[in-house]
PDB file of N, CA and C in Angstrom:
ATOM      1  N   MET A 313      -6.859 -18.994  -2.004  1.00  0.00           N
ATOM      2  CA  MET A 313      -7.122 -18.565  -3.355  1.00  0.00           C
ATOM      3  C   MET A 313      -5.925 -17.753  -3.831  1.00  0.00           C
ATOM      4  N   THR A 314      -5.289 -18.159  -4.888  1.00  0.00           N
ATOM      5  CA  THR A 314      -4.143 -17.449  -5.438  1.00  0.00           C
ATOM      6  C   THR A 314      -4.598 -16.569  -6.588  1.00  0.00           C
ATOM      7  N   HIS A 315      -4.121 -15.335  -6.597  1.00  0.00           N
ATOM      8  CA  HIS A 315      -4.497 -14.377  -7.636  1.00  0.00           C
ATOM      9  C   HIS A 315      -3.388 -14.291  -8.671  1.00  0.00           C
ATOM     10  N   SER A 316      -3.737 -14.271  -9.929  1.00  0.00           N
ATOM     11  CA  SER A 316      -2.725 -14.132 -10.968  1.00  0.00           C
ATOM     12  C   SER A 316      -2.976 -12.926 -11.874  1.00  0.00           C
ATOM     13  N   THR A 317      -4.144 -12.281 -11.778  1.00  0.00           N
ATOM     14  CA  THR A 317      -4.445 -11.110 -12.591  1.00  0.00           C
ATOM     15  C   THR A 317      -4.036  -9.865 -11.822  1.00  0.00           C
ATOM     16  N   LEU A 318      -2.882  -9.311 -12.141  1.00  0.00           N
ATOM     17  CA  LEU A 318      -2.360  -8.162 -11.417  1.00  0.00           C
ATOM     18  C   LEU A 318      -2.028  -7.037 -12.381  1.00  0.00           C
ATOM     19  N   VAL A 319      -2.181  -5.808 -11.906  1.00  0.00           N
ATOM     20  CA  VAL A 319      -1.765  -4.640 -12.668  1.00  0.00           C
ATOM     21  C   VAL A 319      -0.239  -4.644 -12.690  1.00  0.00           C
ATOM     22  N   VAL A 320       0.350  -4.447 -13.846  1.00  0.00           N
ATOM     23  CA  VAL A 320       1.804  -4.471 -13.967  1.00  0.00           C
ATOM     24  C   VAL A 320       2.422  -3.244 -13.317  1.00  0.00           C
ATOM     25  N   GLU A 321       1.826  -2.088 -13.522  1.00  0.00           N
ATOM     26  CA  GLU A 321       2.338  -0.839 -12.962  1.00  0.00           C
ATOM     27  C   GLU A 321       1.229  -0.127 -12.195  1.00  0.00           C
ATOM     28  N   PRO A 322       1.591   0.614 -11.134  1.00  0.00           N
ATOM     29  CA  PRO A 322       0.579   1.393 -10.414  1.00  0.00           C
ATOM     30  C   PRO A 322       0.070   2.552 -11.270  1.00  0.00           C
ATOM     31  N   PHE A 323      -1.068   3.094 -10.883  1.00  0.00           N
ATOM     32  CA  PHE A 323      -1.571   4.292 -11.553  1.00  0.00           C
ATOM     33  C   PHE A 323      -0.528   5.393 -11.431  1.00  0.00           C
ATOM     34  N   ALA A 324      -0.404   6.232 -12.445  1.00  0.00           N
ATOM     35  CA  ALA A 324       0.592   7.303 -12.435  1.00  0.00           C
ATOM     36  C   ALA A 324       0.264   8.368 -11.399  1.00  0.00           C
ATOM     37  N   ASN A 325      -1.008   8.685 -11.240  1.00  0.00           N
ATOM     38  CA  ASN A 325      -1.408   9.739 -10.320  1.00  0.00           C
ATOM     39  C   ASN A 325      -2.841   9.476  -9.889  1.00  0.00           C
ATOM     40  N   ILE A 326      -3.042   9.136  -8.634  1.00  0.00           N
ATOM     41  CA  ILE A 326      -4.383   8.844  -8.137  1.00  0.00           C
ATOM     42  C   ILE A 326      -4.449   9.217  -6.661  1.00  0.00           C
ATOM     43  N   SER A 327      -5.573   9.770  -6.243  1.00  0.00           N
ATOM     44  CA  SER A 327      -5.730  10.174  -4.845  1.00  0.00           C
ATOM     45  C   SER A 327      -6.182   8.984  -4.006  1.00  0.00           C
ATOM     46  N   ALA A 328      -5.984   9.101  -2.702  1.00  0.00           N
ATOM     47  CA  ALA A 328      -6.417   8.047  -1.785  1.00  0.00           C
ATOM     48  C   ALA A 328      -7.928   7.861  -1.861  1.00  0.00           C
ATOM     49  N   GLN A 329      -8.675   8.953  -1.890  1.00  0.00           N
ATOM     50  CA  GLN A 329     -10.134   8.855  -1.914  1.00  0.00           C
ATOM     51  C   GLN A 329     -10.644   8.244  -3.215  1.00  0.00           C
ATOM     52  N   GLU A 330      -9.980   8.542  -4.323  1.00  0.00           N
ATOM     53  CA  GLU A 330     -10.378   7.947  -5.599  1.00  0.00           C
ATOM     54  C   GLU A 330     -10.144   6.433  -5.582  1.00  0.00           C
ATOM     55  N   LEU A 331      -9.024   6.011  -5.024  1.00  0.00           N
ATOM     56  CA  LEU A 331      -8.764   4.579  -4.892  1.00  0.00           C
ATOM     57  C   LEU A 331      -9.805   3.916  -3.999  1.00  0.00           C
ATOM     58  N   LEU A 332     -10.154   4.572  -2.902  1.00  0.00           N
ATOM     59  CA  LEU A 332     -11.118   3.994  -1.963  1.00  0.00           C
ATOM     60  C   LEU A 332     -12.516   3.884  -2.568  1.00  0.00           C
ATOM     61  N   ARG A 333     -12.887   4.798  -3.453  1.00  0.00           N
ATOM     62  CA  ARG A 333     -14.204   4.731  -4.104  1.00  0.00           C
ATOM     63  C   ARG A 333     -14.328   3.506  -4.996  1.00  0.00           C
ATOM     64  N   ASN A 334     -13.230   3.102  -5.595  1.00  0.00           N
ATOM     65  CA  ASN A 334     -13.243   2.000  -6.553  1.00  0.00           C
ATOM     66  C   ASN A 334     -12.537   0.758  -6.018  1.00  0.00           C
ATOM     67  N   ILE A 335     -12.489   0.617  -4.713  1.00  0.00           N
ATOM     68  CA  ILE A 335     -11.647  -0.426  -4.136  1.00  0.00           C
ATOM     69  C   ILE A 335     -12.382  -1.751  -3.949  1.00  0.00           C
ATOM     70  N   HIS A 336     -11.667  -2.775  -4.233  1.00  0.00           N
ATOM     71  CA  HIS A 336     -12.059  -4.129  -3.865  1.00  0.00           C
ATOM     72  C   HIS A 336     -10.826  -4.740  -3.223  1.00  0.00           C
ATOM     73  N   GLY A 337     -10.264  -4.041  -2.260  1.00  0.00           N
ATOM     74  CA  GLY A 337      -9.011  -4.470  -1.658  1.00  0.00           C
ATOM     75  C   GLY A 337      -8.979  -4.150  -0.183  1.00  0.00           C
ATOM     76  N   LEU A 338      -7.807  -3.908   0.311  1.00  0.00           N
ATOM     77  CA  LEU A 338      -7.579  -3.661   1.731  1.00  0.00           C
ATOM     78  C   LEU A 338      -7.007  -2.267   1.927  1.00  0.00           C
ATOM     79  N   PHE A 339      -7.253  -1.699   3.105  1.00  0.00           N
ATOM     80  CA  PHE A 339      -6.713  -0.382   3.415  1.00  0.00           C
ATOM     81  C   PHE A 339      -6.579  -0.247   4.918  1.00  0.00           C
ATOM     82  N   GLY A 340      -5.721   0.667   5.358  1.00  0.00           N
ATOM     83  CA  GLY A 340      -5.544   0.917   6.781  1.00  0.00           C
ATOM     84  C   GLY A 340      -4.209   1.587   7.051  1.00  0.00           C
ATOM     85  N   TRP A 341      -3.944   1.808   8.326  1.00  0.00           N
ATOM     86  CA  TRP A 341      -2.726   2.494   8.744  1.00  0.00           C
ATOM     87  C   TRP A 341      -1.637   1.485   9.076  1.00  0.00           C
ATOM     88  N   VAL A 342      -0.414   1.764   8.634  1.00  0.00           N
ATOM     89  CA  VAL A 342       0.754   0.936   8.916  1.00  0.00           C
ATOM     90  C   VAL A 342       1.921   1.858   9.259  1.00  0.00           C
ATOM     91  N   ARG A 343       2.920   1.313   9.914  1.00  0.00           N
ATOM     92  CA  ARG A 343       4.164   2.054  10.133  1.00  0.00           C
ATOM     93  C   ARG A 343       5.150   1.631   9.059  1.00  0.00           C
ATOM     94  N   LYS A 344       5.858   2.605   8.494  1.00  0.00           N
ATOM     95  CA  LYS A 344       6.793   2.315   7.413  1.00  0.00           C
ATOM     96  C   LYS A 344       8.194   2.741   7.806  1.00  0.00           C
ATOM     97  N   GLU A 345       9.130   1.826   7.627  1.00  0.00           N
ATOM     98  CA  GLU A 345      10.526   2.134   7.907  1.00  0.00           C
ATOM     99  C   GLU A 345      11.026   3.172   6.911  1.00  0.00           C
ATOM    100  N   GLU A 346      11.667   4.196   7.415  1.00  0.00           N
ATOM    101  CA  GLU A 346      12.260   5.219   6.557  1.00  0.00           C
ATOM    102  C   GLU A 346      13.679   4.798   6.187  1.00  0.00           C
ATOM    103  N   THR A 347      14.158   5.259   5.066  1.00  0.00           N
ATOM    104  CA  THR A 347      15.506   4.948   4.604  1.00  0.00           C
ATOM    105  C   THR A 347      16.525   5.361   5.657  1.00  0.00           C
ATOM    106  N   GLY A 348      17.450   4.469   5.949  1.00  0.00           N
ATOM    107  CA  GLY A 348      18.510   4.773   6.900  1.00  0.00           C
ATOM    108  C   GLY A 348      18.224   4.315   8.317  1.00  0.00           C
ATOM    109  N   ILE A 349      16.974   4.058   8.631  1.00  0.00           N
ATOM    110  CA  ILE A 349      16.644   3.590   9.976  1.00  0.00           C
ATOM    111  C   ILE A 349      16.631   2.069   9.940  1.00  0.00           C
ATOM    112  N   ARG A 350      17.556   1.443  10.633  1.00  0.00           N
ATOM    113  CA  ARG A 350      17.673  -0.014  10.571  1.00  0.00           C
ATOM    114  C   ARG A 350      17.421  -0.693  11.919  1.00  0.00           C
ATOM    115  N   SER A 351      17.344   0.041  12.978  1.00  0.00           N
ATOM    116  CA  SER A 351      17.238  -0.558  14.298  1.00  0.00           C
ATOM    117  C   SER A 351      15.800  -0.920  14.645  1.00  0.00           C
ATOM    118  N   VAL A 352      15.607  -2.129  15.157  1.00  0.00           N
ATOM    119  CA  VAL A 352      14.278  -2.554  15.611  1.00  0.00           C
ATOM    120  C   VAL A 352      13.838  -1.695  16.791  1.00  0.00           C
ATOM    121  N   VAL A 353      14.790  -1.233  17.584  1.00  0.00           N
ATOM    122  CA  VAL A 353      14.476  -0.385  18.733  1.00  0.00           C
ATOM    123  C   VAL A 353      13.788   0.893  18.268  1.00  0.00           C
ATOM    124  N   LYS A 354      14.134   1.379  17.098  1.00  0.00           N
ATOM    125  CA  LYS A 354      13.560   2.616  16.579  1.00  0.00           C
ATOM    126  C   LYS A 354      12.254   2.393  15.827  1.00  0.00           C
ATOM    127  N   ALA A 355      11.729   1.181  15.828  1.00  0.00           N
ATOM    128  CA  ALA A 355      10.511   0.874  15.070  1.00  0.00           C
ATOM    129  C   ALA A 355       9.339   1.759  15.480  1.00  0.00           C
ATOM    130  N   LEU A 356       9.268   2.137  16.741  1.00  0.00           N
ATOM    131  CA  LEU A 356       8.165   2.986  17.190  1.00  0.00           C
ATOM    132  C   LEU A 356       8.280   4.409  16.665  1.00  0.00           C
ATOM    133  N   ASP A 357       9.457   4.783  16.165  1.00  0.00           N
ATOM    134  CA  ASP A 357       9.646   6.105  15.574  1.00  0.00           C
ATOM    135  C   ASP A 357       9.297   6.132  14.086  1.00  0.00           C
ATOM    136  N   TRP A 358       9.003   4.971  13.506  1.00  0.00           N
ATOM    137  CA  TRP A 358       8.662   4.937  12.089  1.00  0.00           C
ATOM    138  C   TRP A 358       7.374   5.708  11.872  1.00  0.00           C
ATOM    139  N   PRO A 359       7.285   6.472  10.802  1.00  0.00           N
ATOM    140  CA  PRO A 359       6.071   7.262  10.556  1.00  0.00           C
ATOM    141  C   PRO A 359       4.896   6.387  10.114  1.00  0.00           C
ATOM    142  N   TRP A 360       3.705   6.842  10.442  1.00  0.00           N
ATOM    143  CA  TRP A 360       2.487   6.169  10.005  1.00  0.00           C
ATOM    144  C   TRP A 360       2.227   6.504   8.546  1.00  0.00           C
ATOM    145  N   ARG A 361       1.767   5.530   7.786  1.00  0.00           N
ATOM    146  CA  ARG A 361       1.375   5.721   6.395  1.00  0.00           C
ATOM    147  C   ARG A 361       0.015   5.060   6.193  1.00  0.00           C
ATOM    148  N   TYR A 362      -0.801   5.675   5.357  1.00  0.00           N
ATOM    149  CA  TYR A 362      -2.095   5.093   5.007  1.00  0.00           C
ATOM    150  C   TYR A 362      -1.872   4.204   3.794  1.00  0.00           C
ATOM    151  N   MET A 363      -2.174   2.921   3.932  1.00  0.00           N
ATOM    152  CA  MET A 363      -1.886   1.934   2.910  1.00  0.00           C
ATOM    153  C   MET A 363      -3.176   1.497   2.236  1.00  0.00           C
ATOM    154  N   ILE A 364      -3.134   1.410   0.901  1.00  0.00           N
ATOM    155  CA  ILE A 364      -4.251   0.865   0.134  1.00  0.00           C
ATOM    156  C   ILE A 364      -3.684  -0.198  -0.795  1.00  0.00           C
ATOM    157  N   LEU A 365      -4.208  -1.408  -0.672  1.00  0.00           N
ATOM    158  CA  LEU A 365      -3.833  -2.499  -1.565  1.00  0.00           C
ATOM    159  C   LEU A 365      -4.962  -2.654  -2.562  1.00  0.00           C
ATOM    160  N   SER A 366      -4.686  -2.348  -3.823  1.00  0.00           N
ATOM    161  CA  SER A 366      -5.730  -2.354  -4.842  1.00  0.00           C
ATOM    162  C   SER A 366      -5.192  -2.841  -6.178  1.00  0.00           C
ATOM    163  N   LYS A 367      -5.853  -3.813  -6.759  1.00  0.00           N
ATOM    164  CA  LYS A 367      -5.550  -4.318  -8.107  1.00  0.00           C
ATOM    165  C   LYS A 367      -4.075  -4.638  -8.296  1.00  0.00           C
ATOM    166  N   GLY A 368      -3.486  -5.309  -7.315  1.00  0.00           N
ATOM    167  CA  GLY A 368      -2.110  -5.759  -7.445  1.00  0.00           C
ATOM    168  C   GLY A 368      -1.047  -4.730  -7.164  1.00  0.00           C
ATOM    169  N   CYS A 369      -1.424  -3.591  -6.591  1.00  0.00           N
ATOM    170  CA  CYS A 369      -0.454  -2.554  -6.239  1.00  0.00           C
ATOM    171  C   CYS A 369      -0.680  -2.104  -4.798  1.00  0.00           C
ATOM    172  N   LEU A 370       0.412  -1.796  -4.127  1.00  0.00           N
ATOM    173  CA  LEU A 370       0.370  -1.270  -2.772  1.00  0.00           C
ATOM    174  C   LEU A 370       0.686   0.217  -2.851  1.00  0.00           C
ATOM    175  N   TYR A 371      -0.249   1.051  -2.403  1.00  0.00           N
ATOM    176  CA  TYR A 371      -0.089   2.507  -2.422  1.00  0.00           C
ATOM    177  C   TYR A 371       0.074   2.990  -0.991  1.00  0.00           C
ATOM    178  N   LEU A 372       1.040   3.879  -0.760  1.00  0.00           N
ATOM    179  CA  LEU A 372       1.258   4.472   0.554  1.00  0.00           C
ATOM    180  C   LEU A 372       1.044   5.977   0.468  1.00  0.00           C
ATOM    181  N   PHE A 373       0.226   6.489   1.383  1.00  0.00           N
ATOM    182  CA  PHE A 373      -0.085   7.914   1.473  1.00  0.00           C
ATOM    183  C   PHE A 373       0.302   8.397   2.865  1.00  0.00           C
ATOM    184  N   ARG A 374       0.609   9.667   3.010  1.00  0.00           N
ATOM    185  CA  ARG A 374       0.879  10.219   4.340  1.00  0.00           C
ATOM    186  C   ARG A 374      -0.417  10.367   5.139  1.00  0.00           C
ATOM    187  N   HIS A 375      -1.519  10.670   4.457  1.00  0.00           N
ATOM    188  CA  HIS A 375      -2.828  10.855   5.096  1.00  0.00           C
ATOM    189  C   HIS A 375      -3.895  10.199   4.223  1.00  0.00           C
ATOM    190  N   SER A 376      -5.011   9.843   4.825  1.00  0.00           N
ATOM    191  CA  SER A 376      -6.069   9.142   4.087  1.00  0.00           C
ATOM    192  C   SER A 376      -6.792  10.023   3.072  1.00  0.00           C
ATOM    193  N   ASP A 377      -6.570  11.336   3.128  1.00  0.00           N
ATOM    194  CA  ASP A 377      -7.225  12.224   2.162  1.00  0.00           C
ATOM    195  C   ASP A 377      -6.225  12.889   1.199  1.00  0.00           C
ATOM    196  N   ASP A 378      -5.002  12.351   1.117  1.00  0.00           N
ATOM    197  CA  ASP A 378      -3.988  12.913   0.217  1.00  0.00           C
ATOM    198  C   ASP A 378      -4.391  12.774  -1.244  1.00  0.00           C
ATOM    199  N   GLN A 379      -3.984  13.760  -2.039  1.00  0.00           N
ATOM    200  CA  GLN A 379      -4.265  13.749  -3.473  1.00  0.00           C
ATOM    201  C   GLN A 379      -3.261  12.906  -4.262  1.00  0.00           C
ATOM    202  N   ASN A 380      -2.072  12.711  -3.716  1.00  0.00           N
ATOM    203  CA  ASN A 380      -1.026  11.936  -4.391  1.00  0.00           C
ATOM    204  C   ASN A 380      -0.373  10.974  -3.407  1.00  0.00           C
ATOM    205  N   PHE A 381      -0.030   9.794  -3.877  1.00  0.00           N
ATOM    206  CA  PHE A 381       0.657   8.828  -3.020  1.00  0.00           C
ATOM    207  C   PHE A 381       2.128   9.200  -2.901  1.00  0.00           C
ATOM    208  N   CYS A 382       2.755   8.780  -1.817  1.00  0.00           N
ATOM    209  CA  CYS A 382       4.184   9.040  -1.656  1.00  0.00           C
ATOM    210  C   CYS A 382       5.010   7.851  -2.143  1.00  0.00           C
ATOM    211  N   GLU A 383       4.355   6.697  -2.274  1.00  0.00           N
ATOM    212  CA  GLU A 383       5.050   5.520  -2.785  1.00  0.00           C
ATOM    213  C   GLU A 383       4.022   4.536  -3.325  1.00  0.00           C
ATOM    214  N   ALA A 384       4.376   3.862  -4.397  1.00  0.00           N
ATOM    215  CA  ALA A 384       3.515   2.823  -4.968  1.00  0.00           C
ATOM    216  C   ALA A 384       4.392   1.647  -5.367  1.00  0.00           C
ATOM    217  N   VAL A 385       3.962   0.452  -4.993  1.00  0.00           N
ATOM    218  CA  VAL A 385       4.744  -0.749  -5.260  1.00  0.00           C
ATOM    219  C   VAL A 385       3.901  -1.742  -6.050  1.00  0.00           C
ATOM    220  N   PRO A 386       4.298  -2.060  -7.282  1.00  0.00           N
ATOM    221  CA  PRO A 386       3.569  -3.093  -8.023  1.00  0.00           C
ATOM    222  C   PRO A 386       3.917  -4.462  -7.439  1.00  0.00           C
ATOM    223  N   LEU A 387       2.924  -5.296  -7.267  1.00  0.00           N
ATOM    224  CA  LEU A 387       3.134  -6.602  -6.655  1.00  0.00           C
ATOM    225  C   LEU A 387       3.111  -7.734  -7.676  1.00  0.00           C
ATOM    226  N   SER A 388       3.303  -7.410  -8.938  1.00  0.00           N
ATOM    227  CA  SER A 388       3.201  -8.425  -9.990  1.00  0.00           C
ATOM    228  C   SER A 388       4.249  -9.524  -9.864  1.00  0.00           C
ATOM    229  N   SER A 389       5.376  -9.242  -9.234  1.00  0.00           N
ATOM    230  CA  SER A 389       6.400 -10.273  -9.074  1.00  0.00           C
ATOM    231  C   SER A 389       6.239 -11.055  -7.770  1.00  0.00           C
ATOM    232  N   PHE A 390       5.228 -10.718  -6.970  1.00  0.00           N
ATOM    233  CA  PHE A 390       4.980 -11.405  -5.708  1.00  0.00           C
ATOM    234  C   PHE A 390       3.824 -12.380  -5.864  1.00  0.00           C
ATOM    235  N   ARG A 391       3.862 -13.457  -5.119  1.00  0.00           N
ATOM    236  CA  ARG A 391       2.735 -14.384  -5.050  1.00  0.00           C
ATOM    237  C   ARG A 391       2.093 -14.193  -3.687  1.00  0.00           C
ATOM    238  N   TYR A 392       0.793 -14.121  -3.658  1.00  0.00           N
ATOM    239  CA  TYR A 392       0.094 -13.976  -2.395  1.00  0.00           C
ATOM    240  C   TYR A 392      -1.217 -14.732  -2.459  1.00  0.00           C
ATOM    241  N   SER A 393      -1.777 -14.988  -1.294  1.00  0.00           N
ATOM    242  CA  SER A 393      -3.065 -15.680  -1.232  1.00  0.00           C
ATOM    243  C   SER A 393      -3.891 -15.063  -0.122  1.00  0.00           C
ATOM    244  N   THR A 394      -5.190 -15.248  -0.195  1.00  0.00           N
ATOM    245  CA  THR A 394      -6.083 -14.739   0.837  1.00  0.00           C
ATOM    246  C   THR A 394      -6.529 -15.896   1.713  1.00  0.00           C
ATOM    247  N   THR A 395      -6.788 -15.593   2.964  1.00  0.00           N
ATOM    248  CA  THR A 395      -7.280 -16.605   3.894  1.00  0.00           C
ATOM    249  C   THR A 395      -8.498 -16.066   4.607  1.00  0.00           C
ATOM    250  N   SER A 396      -9.344 -16.950   5.036  1.00  0.00           N
ATOM    251  CA  SER A 396     -10.522 -16.556   5.811  1.00  0.00           C
ATOM    252  C   SER A 396     -10.205 -16.685   7.284  1.00  0.00           C
ATOM    253  N   MET A 397     -10.733 -15.762   8.083  1.00  0.00           N
ATOM    254  CA  MET A 397     -10.508 -15.812   9.528  1.00  0.00           C
ATOM    255  C   MET A 397     -11.761 -16.218  10.228  1.00  0.00           C
TER     256      MET A 397
END
């Protein structure tokens, strides 16, 4: 199933818990490469981030109860599809 209805820009200011209350998306912990770290060997040193994928935007938080995200990426220029497992 391909989605074409996406939010153009992420919310300006939203907490992780507020996103989770209204979510119809995915969430969980991921490791995120920090700027300047390019080595695959150092991948285990990448910090953990709490990720929420909601309404066409990817939000990254340092903790699942943070009031503000540290990064938000609009996915409007990306094509993606869902699969069943």
